[in-house]
Coordinates of C-alpha atoms and ligand atoms in Angstrom, one line a residue:
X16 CA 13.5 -20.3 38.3
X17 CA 10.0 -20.3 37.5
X18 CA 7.4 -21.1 40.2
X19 CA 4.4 -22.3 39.5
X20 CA 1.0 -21.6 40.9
X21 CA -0.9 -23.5 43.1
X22 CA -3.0 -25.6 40.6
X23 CA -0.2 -26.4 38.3
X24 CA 1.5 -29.4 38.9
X25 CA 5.3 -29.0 37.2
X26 CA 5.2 -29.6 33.7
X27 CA 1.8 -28.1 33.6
X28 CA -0.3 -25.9 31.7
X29 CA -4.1 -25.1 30.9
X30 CA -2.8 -27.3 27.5
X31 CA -1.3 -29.6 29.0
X32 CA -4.2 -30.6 31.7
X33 CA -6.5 -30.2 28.2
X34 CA -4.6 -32.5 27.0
X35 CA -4.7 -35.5 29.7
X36 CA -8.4 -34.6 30.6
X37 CA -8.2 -35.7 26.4
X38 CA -6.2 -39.3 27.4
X39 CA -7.8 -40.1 30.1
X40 CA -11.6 -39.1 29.6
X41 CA -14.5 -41.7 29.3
X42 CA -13.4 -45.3 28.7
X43 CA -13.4 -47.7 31.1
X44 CA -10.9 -50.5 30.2
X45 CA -12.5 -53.4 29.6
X46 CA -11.8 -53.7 25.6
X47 CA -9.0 -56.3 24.7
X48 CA -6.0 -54.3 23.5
X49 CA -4.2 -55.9 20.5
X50 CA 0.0 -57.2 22.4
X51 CA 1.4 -55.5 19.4
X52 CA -0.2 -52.2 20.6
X53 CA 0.7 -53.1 24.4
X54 CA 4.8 -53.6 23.2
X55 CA 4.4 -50.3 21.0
X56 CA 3.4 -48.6 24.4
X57 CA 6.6 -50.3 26.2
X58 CA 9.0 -49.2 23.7
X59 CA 7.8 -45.9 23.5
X60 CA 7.8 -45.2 27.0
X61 CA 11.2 -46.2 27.1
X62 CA 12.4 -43.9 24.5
X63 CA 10.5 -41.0 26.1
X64 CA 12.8 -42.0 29.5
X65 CA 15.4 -41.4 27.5
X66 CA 18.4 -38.7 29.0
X67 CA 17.4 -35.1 27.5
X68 CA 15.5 -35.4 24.7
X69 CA 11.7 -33.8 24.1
X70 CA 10.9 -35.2 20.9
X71 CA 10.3 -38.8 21.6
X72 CA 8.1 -37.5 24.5
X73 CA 6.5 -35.5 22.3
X74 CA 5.8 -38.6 19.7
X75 CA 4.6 -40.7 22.7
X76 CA 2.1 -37.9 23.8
X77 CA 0.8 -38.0 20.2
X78 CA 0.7 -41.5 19.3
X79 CA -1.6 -41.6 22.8
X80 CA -3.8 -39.0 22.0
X81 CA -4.4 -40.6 18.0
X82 CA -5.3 -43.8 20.1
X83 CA -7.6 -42.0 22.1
X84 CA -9.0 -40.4 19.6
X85 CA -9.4 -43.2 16.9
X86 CA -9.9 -46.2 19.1
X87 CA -11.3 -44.7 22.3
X88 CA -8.1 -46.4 23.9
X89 CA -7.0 -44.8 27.0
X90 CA -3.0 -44.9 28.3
X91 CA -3.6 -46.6 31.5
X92 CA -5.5 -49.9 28.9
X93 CA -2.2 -49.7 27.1
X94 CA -0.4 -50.2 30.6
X95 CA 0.6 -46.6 31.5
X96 CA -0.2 -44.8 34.8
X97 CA -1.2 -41.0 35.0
X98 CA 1.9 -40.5 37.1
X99 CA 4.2 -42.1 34.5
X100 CA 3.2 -39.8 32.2
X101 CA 2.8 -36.8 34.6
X102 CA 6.4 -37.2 35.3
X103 CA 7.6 -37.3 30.9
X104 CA 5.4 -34.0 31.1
X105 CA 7.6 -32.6 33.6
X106 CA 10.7 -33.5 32.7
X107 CA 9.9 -31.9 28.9
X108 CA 9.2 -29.1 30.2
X109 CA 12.8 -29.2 32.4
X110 CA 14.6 -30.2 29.6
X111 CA 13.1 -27.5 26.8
X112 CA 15.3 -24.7 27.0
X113 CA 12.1 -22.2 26.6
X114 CA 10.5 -24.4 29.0
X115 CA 8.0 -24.9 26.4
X116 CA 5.0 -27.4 27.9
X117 CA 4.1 -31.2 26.1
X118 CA 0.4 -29.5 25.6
X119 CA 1.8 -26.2 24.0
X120 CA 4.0 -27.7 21.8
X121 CA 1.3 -30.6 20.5
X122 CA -1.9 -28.6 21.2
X123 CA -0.8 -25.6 20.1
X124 CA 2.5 -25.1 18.6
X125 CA 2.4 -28.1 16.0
X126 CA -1.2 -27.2 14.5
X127 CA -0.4 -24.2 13.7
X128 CA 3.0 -24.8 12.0
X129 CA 0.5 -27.0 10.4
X130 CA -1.8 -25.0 9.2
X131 CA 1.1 -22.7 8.2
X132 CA 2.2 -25.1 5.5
X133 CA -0.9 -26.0 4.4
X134 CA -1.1 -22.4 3.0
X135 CA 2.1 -22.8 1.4
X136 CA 1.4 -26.3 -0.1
X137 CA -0.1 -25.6 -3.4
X138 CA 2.5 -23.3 -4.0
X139 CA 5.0 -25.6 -3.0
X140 CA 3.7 -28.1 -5.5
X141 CA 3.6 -25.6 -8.6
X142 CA 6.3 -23.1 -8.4
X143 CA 9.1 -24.6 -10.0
X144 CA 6.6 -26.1 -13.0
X145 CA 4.9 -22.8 -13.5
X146 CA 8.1 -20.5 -12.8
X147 CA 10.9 -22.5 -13.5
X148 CA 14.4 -20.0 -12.6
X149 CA 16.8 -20.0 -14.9
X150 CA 18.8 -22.4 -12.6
X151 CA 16.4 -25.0 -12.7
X152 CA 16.4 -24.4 -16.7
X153 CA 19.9 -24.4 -16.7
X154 CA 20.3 -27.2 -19.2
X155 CA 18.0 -26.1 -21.5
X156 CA 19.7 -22.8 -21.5
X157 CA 22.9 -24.3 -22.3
X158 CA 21.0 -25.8 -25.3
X159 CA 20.4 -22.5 -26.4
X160 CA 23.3 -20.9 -26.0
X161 CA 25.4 -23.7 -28.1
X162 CA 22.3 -23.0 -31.2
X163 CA 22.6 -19.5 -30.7
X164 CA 26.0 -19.2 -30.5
X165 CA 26.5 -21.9 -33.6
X166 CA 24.1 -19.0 -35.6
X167 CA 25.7 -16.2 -35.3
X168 CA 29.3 -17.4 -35.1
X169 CA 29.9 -16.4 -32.0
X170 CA 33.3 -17.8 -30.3
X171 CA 33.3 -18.5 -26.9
X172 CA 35.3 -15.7 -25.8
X173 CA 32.7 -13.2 -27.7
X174 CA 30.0 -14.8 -25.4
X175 CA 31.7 -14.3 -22.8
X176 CA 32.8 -10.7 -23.2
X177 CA 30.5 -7.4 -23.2
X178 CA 31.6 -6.0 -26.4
X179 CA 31.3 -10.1 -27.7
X180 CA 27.7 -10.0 -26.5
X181 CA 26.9 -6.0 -28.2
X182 CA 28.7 -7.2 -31.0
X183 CA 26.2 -9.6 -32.1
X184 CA 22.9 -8.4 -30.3
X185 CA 19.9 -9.4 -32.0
X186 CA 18.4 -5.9 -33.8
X187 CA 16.1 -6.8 -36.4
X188 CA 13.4 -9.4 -37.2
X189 CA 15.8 -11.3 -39.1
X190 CA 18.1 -11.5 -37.4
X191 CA 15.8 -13.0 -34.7
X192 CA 14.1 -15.1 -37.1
X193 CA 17.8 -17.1 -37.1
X194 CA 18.1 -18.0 -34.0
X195 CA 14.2 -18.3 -32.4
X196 CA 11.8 -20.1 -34.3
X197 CA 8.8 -17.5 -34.8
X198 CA 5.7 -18.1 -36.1
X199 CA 5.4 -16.8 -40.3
X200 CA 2.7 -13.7 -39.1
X201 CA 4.7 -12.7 -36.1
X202 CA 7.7 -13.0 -37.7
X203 CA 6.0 -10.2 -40.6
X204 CA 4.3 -8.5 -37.8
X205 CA 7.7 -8.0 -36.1
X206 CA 9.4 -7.1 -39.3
X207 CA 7.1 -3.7 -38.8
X208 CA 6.8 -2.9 -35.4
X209 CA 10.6 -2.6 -35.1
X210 CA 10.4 -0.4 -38.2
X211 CA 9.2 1.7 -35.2
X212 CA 10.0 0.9 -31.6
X213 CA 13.5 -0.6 -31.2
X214 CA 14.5 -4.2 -30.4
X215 CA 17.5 -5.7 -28.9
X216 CA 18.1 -8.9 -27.8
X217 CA 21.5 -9.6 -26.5
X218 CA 22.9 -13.7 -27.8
X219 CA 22.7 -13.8 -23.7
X220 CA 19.3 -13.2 -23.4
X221 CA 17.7 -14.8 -26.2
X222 CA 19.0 -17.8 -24.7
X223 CA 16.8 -17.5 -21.8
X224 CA 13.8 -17.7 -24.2
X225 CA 12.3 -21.7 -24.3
X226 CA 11.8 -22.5 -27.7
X227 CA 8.3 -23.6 -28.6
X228 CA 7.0 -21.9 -25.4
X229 CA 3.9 -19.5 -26.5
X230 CA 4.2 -16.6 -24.6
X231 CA 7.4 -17.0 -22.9
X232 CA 8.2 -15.0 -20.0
X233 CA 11.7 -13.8 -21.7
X234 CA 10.3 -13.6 -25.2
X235 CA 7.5 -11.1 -24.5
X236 CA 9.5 -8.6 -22.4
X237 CA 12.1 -8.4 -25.8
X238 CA 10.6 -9.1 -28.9
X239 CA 7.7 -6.5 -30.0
X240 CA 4.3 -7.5 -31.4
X241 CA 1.8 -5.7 -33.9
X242 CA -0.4 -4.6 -30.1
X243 CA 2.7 -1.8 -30.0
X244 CA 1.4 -0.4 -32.9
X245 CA -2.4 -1.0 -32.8
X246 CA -2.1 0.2 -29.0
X247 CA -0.7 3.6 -29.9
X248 CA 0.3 3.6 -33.2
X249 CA 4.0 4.7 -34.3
X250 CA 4.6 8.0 -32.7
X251 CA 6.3 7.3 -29.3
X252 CA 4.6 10.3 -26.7
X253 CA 7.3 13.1 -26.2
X254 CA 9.2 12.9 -22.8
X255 CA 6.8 14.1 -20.2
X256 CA 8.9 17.8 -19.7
X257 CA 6.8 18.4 -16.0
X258 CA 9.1 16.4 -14.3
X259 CA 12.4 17.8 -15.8
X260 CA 13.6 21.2 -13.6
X261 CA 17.0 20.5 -15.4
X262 CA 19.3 19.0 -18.2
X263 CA 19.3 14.6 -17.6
X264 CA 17.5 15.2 -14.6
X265 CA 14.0 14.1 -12.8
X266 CA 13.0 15.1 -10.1
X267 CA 9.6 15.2 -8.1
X268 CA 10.6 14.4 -4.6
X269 CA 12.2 16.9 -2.3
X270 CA 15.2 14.7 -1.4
X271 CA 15.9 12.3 -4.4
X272 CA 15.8 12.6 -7.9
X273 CA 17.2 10.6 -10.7
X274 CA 20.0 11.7 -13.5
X275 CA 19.1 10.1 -16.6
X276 CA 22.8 9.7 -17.7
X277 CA 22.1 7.3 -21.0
X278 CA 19.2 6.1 -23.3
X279 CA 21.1 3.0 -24.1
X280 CA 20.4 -0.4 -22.6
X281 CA 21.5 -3.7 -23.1
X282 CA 18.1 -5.2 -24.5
X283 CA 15.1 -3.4 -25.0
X284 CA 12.7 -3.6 -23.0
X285 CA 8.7 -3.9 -24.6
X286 CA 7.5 -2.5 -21.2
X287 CA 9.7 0.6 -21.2
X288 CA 8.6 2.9 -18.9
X289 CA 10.9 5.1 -20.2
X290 CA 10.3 4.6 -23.6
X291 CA 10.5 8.4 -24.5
X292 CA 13.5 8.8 -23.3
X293 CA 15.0 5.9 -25.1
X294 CA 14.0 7.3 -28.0
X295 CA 14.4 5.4 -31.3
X296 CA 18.3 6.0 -31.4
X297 CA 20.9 5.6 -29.2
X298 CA 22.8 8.6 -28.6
X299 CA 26.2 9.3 -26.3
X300 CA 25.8 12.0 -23.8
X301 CA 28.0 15.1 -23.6
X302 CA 30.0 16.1 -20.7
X303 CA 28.2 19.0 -20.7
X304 CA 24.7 17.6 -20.3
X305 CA 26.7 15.7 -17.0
X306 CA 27.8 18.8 -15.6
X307 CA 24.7 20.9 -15.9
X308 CA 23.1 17.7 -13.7
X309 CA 25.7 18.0 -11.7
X310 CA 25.7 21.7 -11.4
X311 CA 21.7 21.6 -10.2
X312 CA 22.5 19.0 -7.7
X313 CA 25.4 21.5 -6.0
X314 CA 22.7 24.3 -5.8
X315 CA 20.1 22.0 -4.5
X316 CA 21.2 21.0 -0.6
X317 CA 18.2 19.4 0.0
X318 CA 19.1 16.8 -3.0
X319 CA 20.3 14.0 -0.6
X320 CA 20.2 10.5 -2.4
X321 CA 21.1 10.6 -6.2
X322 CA 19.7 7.8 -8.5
X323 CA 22.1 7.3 -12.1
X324 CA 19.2 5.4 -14.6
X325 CA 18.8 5.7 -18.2
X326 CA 18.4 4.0 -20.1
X327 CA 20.4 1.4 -18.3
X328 CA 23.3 2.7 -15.7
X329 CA 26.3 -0.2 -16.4
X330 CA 26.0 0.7 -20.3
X331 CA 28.1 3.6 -19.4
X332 CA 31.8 2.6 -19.5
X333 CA 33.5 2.4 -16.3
X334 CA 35.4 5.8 -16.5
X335 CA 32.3 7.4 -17.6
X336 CA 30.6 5.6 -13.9
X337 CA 33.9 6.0 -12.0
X338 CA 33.8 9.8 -13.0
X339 CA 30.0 10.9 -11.9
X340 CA 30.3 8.4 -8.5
X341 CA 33.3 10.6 -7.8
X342 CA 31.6 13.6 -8.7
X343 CA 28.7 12.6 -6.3
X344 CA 30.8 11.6 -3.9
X345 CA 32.1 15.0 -3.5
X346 CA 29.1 17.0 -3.1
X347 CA 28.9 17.2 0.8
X348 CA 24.9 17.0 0.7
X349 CA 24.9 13.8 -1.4
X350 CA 24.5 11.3 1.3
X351 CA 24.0 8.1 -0.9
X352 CA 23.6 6.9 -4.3
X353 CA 22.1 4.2 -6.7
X354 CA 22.4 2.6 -10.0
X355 CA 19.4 1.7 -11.9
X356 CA 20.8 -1.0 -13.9
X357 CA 19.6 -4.3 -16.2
X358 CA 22.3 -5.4 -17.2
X359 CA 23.3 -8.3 -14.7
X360 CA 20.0 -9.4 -15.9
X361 CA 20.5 -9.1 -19.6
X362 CA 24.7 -9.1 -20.0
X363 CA 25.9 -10.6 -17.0
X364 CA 28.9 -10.6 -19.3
X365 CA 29.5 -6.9 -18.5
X366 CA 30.1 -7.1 -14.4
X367 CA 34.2 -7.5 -14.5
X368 CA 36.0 -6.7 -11.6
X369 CA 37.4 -3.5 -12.8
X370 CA 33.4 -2.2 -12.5
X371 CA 33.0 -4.2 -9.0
X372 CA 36.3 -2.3 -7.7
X373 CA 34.8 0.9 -8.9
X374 CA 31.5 0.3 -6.9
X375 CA 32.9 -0.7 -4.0
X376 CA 35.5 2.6 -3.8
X377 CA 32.6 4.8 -4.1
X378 CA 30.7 2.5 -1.2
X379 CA 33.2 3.0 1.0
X380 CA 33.0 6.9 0.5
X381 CA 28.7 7.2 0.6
X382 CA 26.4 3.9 0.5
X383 CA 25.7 3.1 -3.1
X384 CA 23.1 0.9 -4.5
X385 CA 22.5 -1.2 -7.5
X386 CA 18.7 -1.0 -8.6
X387 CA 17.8 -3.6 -11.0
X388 CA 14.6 -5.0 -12.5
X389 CA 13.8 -8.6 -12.9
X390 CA 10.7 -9.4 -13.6
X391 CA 10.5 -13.7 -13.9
X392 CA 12.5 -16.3 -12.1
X393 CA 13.7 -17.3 -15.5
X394 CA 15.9 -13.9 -15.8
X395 CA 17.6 -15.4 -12.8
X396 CA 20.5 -18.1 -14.1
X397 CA 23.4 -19.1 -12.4
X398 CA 25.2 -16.5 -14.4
X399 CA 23.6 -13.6 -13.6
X400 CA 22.8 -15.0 -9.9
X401 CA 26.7 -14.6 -9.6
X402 CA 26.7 -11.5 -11.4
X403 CA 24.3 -10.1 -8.6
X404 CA 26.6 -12.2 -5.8
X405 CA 29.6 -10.1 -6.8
X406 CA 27.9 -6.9 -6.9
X407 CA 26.5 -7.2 -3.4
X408 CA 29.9 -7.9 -2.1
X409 CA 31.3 -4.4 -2.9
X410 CA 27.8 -2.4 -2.6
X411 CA 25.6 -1.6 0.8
X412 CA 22.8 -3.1 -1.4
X413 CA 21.0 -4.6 -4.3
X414 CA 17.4 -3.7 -4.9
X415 CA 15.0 -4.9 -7.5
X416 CA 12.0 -3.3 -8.9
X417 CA 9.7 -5.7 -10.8
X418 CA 7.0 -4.7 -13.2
X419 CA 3.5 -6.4 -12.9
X420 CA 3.0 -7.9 -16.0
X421 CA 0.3 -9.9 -17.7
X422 CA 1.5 -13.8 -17.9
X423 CA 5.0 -13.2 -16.7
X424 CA 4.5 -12.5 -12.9
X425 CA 0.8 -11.9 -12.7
X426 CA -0.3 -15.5 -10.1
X427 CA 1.5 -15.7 -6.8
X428 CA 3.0 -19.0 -7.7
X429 CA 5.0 -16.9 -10.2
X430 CA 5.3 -13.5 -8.3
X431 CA 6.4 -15.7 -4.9
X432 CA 9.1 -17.3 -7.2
X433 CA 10.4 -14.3 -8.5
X434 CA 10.9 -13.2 -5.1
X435 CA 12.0 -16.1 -3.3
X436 CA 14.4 -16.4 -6.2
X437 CA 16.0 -12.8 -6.0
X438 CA 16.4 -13.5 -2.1
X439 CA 18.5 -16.4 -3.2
X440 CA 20.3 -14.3 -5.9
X441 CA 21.4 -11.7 -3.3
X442 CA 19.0 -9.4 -4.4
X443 CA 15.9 -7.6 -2.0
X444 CA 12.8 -7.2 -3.8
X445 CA 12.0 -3.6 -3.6
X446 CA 9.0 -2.7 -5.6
X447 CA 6.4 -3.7 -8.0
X448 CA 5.2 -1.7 -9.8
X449 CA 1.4 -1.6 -11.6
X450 CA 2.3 -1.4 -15.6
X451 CA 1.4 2.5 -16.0
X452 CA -1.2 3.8 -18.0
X453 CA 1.0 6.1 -19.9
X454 CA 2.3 4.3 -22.3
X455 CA -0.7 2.8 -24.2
X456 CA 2.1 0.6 -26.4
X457 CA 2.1 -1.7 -23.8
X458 CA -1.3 -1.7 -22.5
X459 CA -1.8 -5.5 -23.2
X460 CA 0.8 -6.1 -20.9
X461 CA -1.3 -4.4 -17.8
X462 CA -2.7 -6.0 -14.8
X463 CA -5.8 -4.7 -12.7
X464 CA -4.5 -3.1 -9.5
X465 CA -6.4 -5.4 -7.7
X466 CA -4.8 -8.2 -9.0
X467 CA -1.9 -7.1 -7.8
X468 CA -3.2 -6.6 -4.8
X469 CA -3.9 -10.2 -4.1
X470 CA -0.6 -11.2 -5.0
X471 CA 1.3 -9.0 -2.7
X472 CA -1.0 -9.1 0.3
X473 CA -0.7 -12.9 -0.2
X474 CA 2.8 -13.1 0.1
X475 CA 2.7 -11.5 3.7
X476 CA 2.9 -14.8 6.6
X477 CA 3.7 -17.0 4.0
X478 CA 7.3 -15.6 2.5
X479 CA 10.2 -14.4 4.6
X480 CA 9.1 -10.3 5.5
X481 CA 11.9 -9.5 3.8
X482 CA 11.3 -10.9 0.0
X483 CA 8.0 -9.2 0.0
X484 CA 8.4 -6.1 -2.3
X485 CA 6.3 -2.8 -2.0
X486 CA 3.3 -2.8 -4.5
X487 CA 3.3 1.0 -6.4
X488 CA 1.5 3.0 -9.0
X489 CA 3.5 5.6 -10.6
X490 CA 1.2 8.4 -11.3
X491 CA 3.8 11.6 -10.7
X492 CA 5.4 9.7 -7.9
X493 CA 5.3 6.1 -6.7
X494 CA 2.1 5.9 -4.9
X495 CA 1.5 3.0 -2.2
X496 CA -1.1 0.2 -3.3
X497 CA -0.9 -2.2 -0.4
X498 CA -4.6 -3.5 1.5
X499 CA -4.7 -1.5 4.8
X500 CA -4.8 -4.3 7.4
X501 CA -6.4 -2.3 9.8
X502 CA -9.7 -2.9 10.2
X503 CA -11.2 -0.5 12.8
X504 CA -10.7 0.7 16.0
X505 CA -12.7 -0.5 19.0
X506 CA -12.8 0.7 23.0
X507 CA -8.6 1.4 22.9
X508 CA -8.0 -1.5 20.7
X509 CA -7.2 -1.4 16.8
X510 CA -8.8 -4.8 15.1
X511 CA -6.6 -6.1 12.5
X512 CA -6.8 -8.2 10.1
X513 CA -4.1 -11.4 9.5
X514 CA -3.2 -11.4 5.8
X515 CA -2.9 -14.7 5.2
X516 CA -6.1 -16.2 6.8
X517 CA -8.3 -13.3 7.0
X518 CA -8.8 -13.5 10.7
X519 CA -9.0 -10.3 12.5
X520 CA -7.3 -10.0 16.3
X521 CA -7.5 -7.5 18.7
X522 CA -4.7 -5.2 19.2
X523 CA -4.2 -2.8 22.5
X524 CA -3.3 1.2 21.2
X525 CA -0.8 2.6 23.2
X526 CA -2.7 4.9 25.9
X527 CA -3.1 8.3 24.1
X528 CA -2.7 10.1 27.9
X529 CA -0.2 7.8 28.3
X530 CA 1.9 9.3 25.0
X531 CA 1.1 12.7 26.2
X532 CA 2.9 12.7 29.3
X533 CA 6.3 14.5 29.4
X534 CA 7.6 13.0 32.7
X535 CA 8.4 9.6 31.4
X536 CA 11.8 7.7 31.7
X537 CA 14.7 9.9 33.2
X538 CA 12.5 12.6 32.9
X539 CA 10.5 11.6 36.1
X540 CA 14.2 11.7 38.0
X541 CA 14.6 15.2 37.2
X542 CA 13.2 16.7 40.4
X543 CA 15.7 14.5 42.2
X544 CA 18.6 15.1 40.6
X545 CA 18.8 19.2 40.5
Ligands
PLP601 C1 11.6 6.3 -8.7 C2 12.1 7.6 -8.7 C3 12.8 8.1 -7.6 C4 13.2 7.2 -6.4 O1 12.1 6.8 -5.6 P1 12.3 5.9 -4.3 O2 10.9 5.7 -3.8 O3 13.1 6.7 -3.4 O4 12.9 4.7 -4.7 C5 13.2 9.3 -7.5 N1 13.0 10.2 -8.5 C6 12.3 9.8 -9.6 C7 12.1 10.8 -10.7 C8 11.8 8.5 -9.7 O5 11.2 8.1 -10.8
SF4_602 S1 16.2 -1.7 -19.1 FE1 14.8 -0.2 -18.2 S2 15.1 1.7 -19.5 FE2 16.0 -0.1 -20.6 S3 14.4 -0.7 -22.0 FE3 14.2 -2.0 -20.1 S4 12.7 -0.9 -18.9 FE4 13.4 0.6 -20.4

């Protein structure tokens, strides 16, 4: 039971007293009052009276303090007493399990819920125009897939199927040119550009592009344009060997690396990071090249957390991905593992249960996680969103690491989709990451850090803490980019600096004397206890 001081009547705070000293200030009652205002005053009051509920207090409270703030109307013209109101104040507070006060909640608590969704309103009113998911297209999609599929001849058992969907991927310009209309000059453009860097739509995923749409956020992450070539020309920069200390492997941390087990993926990306190691032609690993990997990770103990990429991960069959997850599994320092893997984004087709049983085996042995990258809210459809349901079912987790890219996630309306959307998908955005330098190919694609910047900090306040993805440069290791929120330090306080508004507050260090004692806790007891 809480007692309260001296000053306080029950039901009581400094907001609440604000709050009546706000009723009940100035007028002196001698301005007619419309009956129609007088009855509202009667009803209300008797819904406030009401057996244990707070809101219709609350509403009574506020419908009083608009009067007396619009009209100059105080309660007692409109027939109610002080006391009468005194006594609703008390029994909210009574009935509020937190014991929350009528001032705290109206004074306080409401304005700045308020102001909260003000921040979020523009958003609110834009994100599903500007970044429309692949669930709100839905339809359109399915408009797609019935031309698409009509074009190549697919059945619907090929759409459906993996091999169905590899079968009939999209390779060349005409090919394209069949299914998307393309304007003449990018149409020729493309017909030389993939001379040189490789292209691959699957049917799947050229059904997420909306016709007409210049610029579509699917269409410029899988169909090349002449910039790949007037960028950097036609010779694709040799692997970068510095980060190699062995056959398919990366490594620059002490405790992770990443075994690049295939340079094949489902589409092809025109932001590939890794576009030296995918090379122009796919090629099929030999056991050997697995086993030396795998031989450097025995001799390595540190090597703790293993990450299988490519190329793309789930292009491996699933004996080729049941066999190195066992393998992993049975090196005592290998703690836990990931995927790096597209392909729920771009071939949903290929997650069947004999994959999902797979992953979730090898779970149940160390923690493995599925990496992905989306990169729009239009990658996620209600296919691959169950694609990416199934796969967190039988995994410890699914991660995503977007790319910042010019016009496909570059505003927060689109990069607070994206993320709101994988959420929804079962996924946790991880990272985004700055569009690197390093490949010049797709340098048109690149967004200033700062830009970035902006987005992510935005996001903080405003977005559940958990959809808000890391913001990285790669440059020999993923390097931090987030704002540093703390301002200064000040007399045993650090000022920081709220996110979303700007506004800095003042935050109490722990004591540094304080930290360094060593008689703290059960410590302190020792002396009594020998
Ligand atoms: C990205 C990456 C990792 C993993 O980094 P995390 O920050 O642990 O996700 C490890 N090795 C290489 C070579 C990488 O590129
Ligand atoms: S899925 Fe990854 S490795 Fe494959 S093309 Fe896209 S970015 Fe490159």
């Amino acid at each position: 039971m809480e007692v309260e001081s001296g000053t306080f009547l029950p039901g009581e705070d400094d907001y609440t007293r604000e709050l009546f000293t706000v009723l009940f200030s100035g007028s002196n009652g001698t301005r007619p009052v419309p009956e129609t205002l007088k009855e509202e005053a009667v009803r209300r009051m008797s819904e406030a009276r009401q057996k244990g509920m707070t809101q219709p207090i609350i509403d009574l409270f506020a419908w009083l303090r608009d009067l007396k703030i619009s009209q100059d109307l105080t309660p007692e013209q409109l027939g109610i007493e002080r006391e009468e109101l005194r006594s609703l104040a008390q029994k909210h507070r009574e009935i509020d399990e937190h014991g929350v006060t009528v001032g705290g909640r109206l004074t306080r608590a409401l304005p700045i819920v308020e102001m909260a969704n003000s921040r979020v309103a523009d958003y609110l009113r834009r994100k599903d125009e500007e970044a429309p998911s692949g669930i709100e297209l839905w339809d359109r999609i399915g408009e797609n897939i019935f031309r698409i599929r009509e074009m190549l001849g697919m059945t619907e058992a090929d759409w459906n199927s993996f091999q169905g969907q590899l079968k009939f991927a999209i390779n060349s310009a005409e090919e394209l040119a069949r299914v998307i209309s393309l304007p003449e000059d990018a149409l020729r453009d493309l017909k030389v550009v993939t001379k040189h860097y490789r292209m691959r739509l699957t049917p799947y995923y050229a059904s997420l592009i909306m016709p007409g749409k210049v610029n579509d956020p699917v269409l410029i992450q899988s169909v090349p344009t002449r910039e790949m070539i007037d960028n950097a020309g036609v010779e694709i920069p040799p692997v970068a060997a510095d980060h190699s200390p062995a056959r398919l492997v990366d490594q620059f941390y002490p405790r992770v690396l990443t075994i690049k087990a295939t340079n094949m993926c489902a589409m092809y990306c025109t932001h590939c990071l890794r576009i030296a190691h995918i090379g122009k032609k796919d090629r099929i690993y030999s056991r050997e090249a697995y086993r030396e990997a795998l031989d450097y990770i025995r001799g390595n103990p540190r090597i703790r957390d293993v990450l299988v990429t490519g190329g793309d991960a789930f292009i491996l069959p699933n004996d080729m991905i049941d066999w190195l997850l066992k393998e992993l599994d049975a090196i005592d320092h290998v703690k836990v593992k990931r995927l790096g893997t597209r392909i729920p984004v771009t071939c949903p087709q290929r997650v069947d249960e004999e994959l999902l049983d797979i992953l979730e085996v090898s779970n149940e042995i160390k923690p493995l996680r599925v990496v992905t990258q989306v990169n729009t809210a239009q990658e996620i459809t209600p296919v691959s969103k169950d694609a990416f349901r199934r796969i967190s079912g039988r995994v410890s987790a699914v991660l995503n690491q977007a790319v910042l890219l010019k016009g496909i996630n570059d505003t927060p309306v689109k990069m607070w989709k994206l993320c709101e959307i994988l959420q929804e998908a079962y996924i946790r955005p991880y990272y985004v990451f700055n569009c690197s330098f390093r490949n010049p190919q797709f340098s048109h694609l690149r967004v200033p850090v700062e830009v970035g910047r902006d987005i992510i900090e935005g996001m903080y306040g405003n977005i559940s803490g958990d959809a808000i993805p890391r913001y990285i440069a790669t440059a020999g290791g993923k390097i931090p980019l987030h704002r540093d929120n703390l301002v200064r330090h000040e007399n045993g306080k650090v000022i920081l600096r709220k996110p979303w508004s700007g506004e800095e507050v003042a935050y109490p260090d722990a004591d540094r004397e304080i930290y360094a004692k060593e008689d703290y806790a059960f410590a302190r007891y020792q002396g009594n206890t020998d």
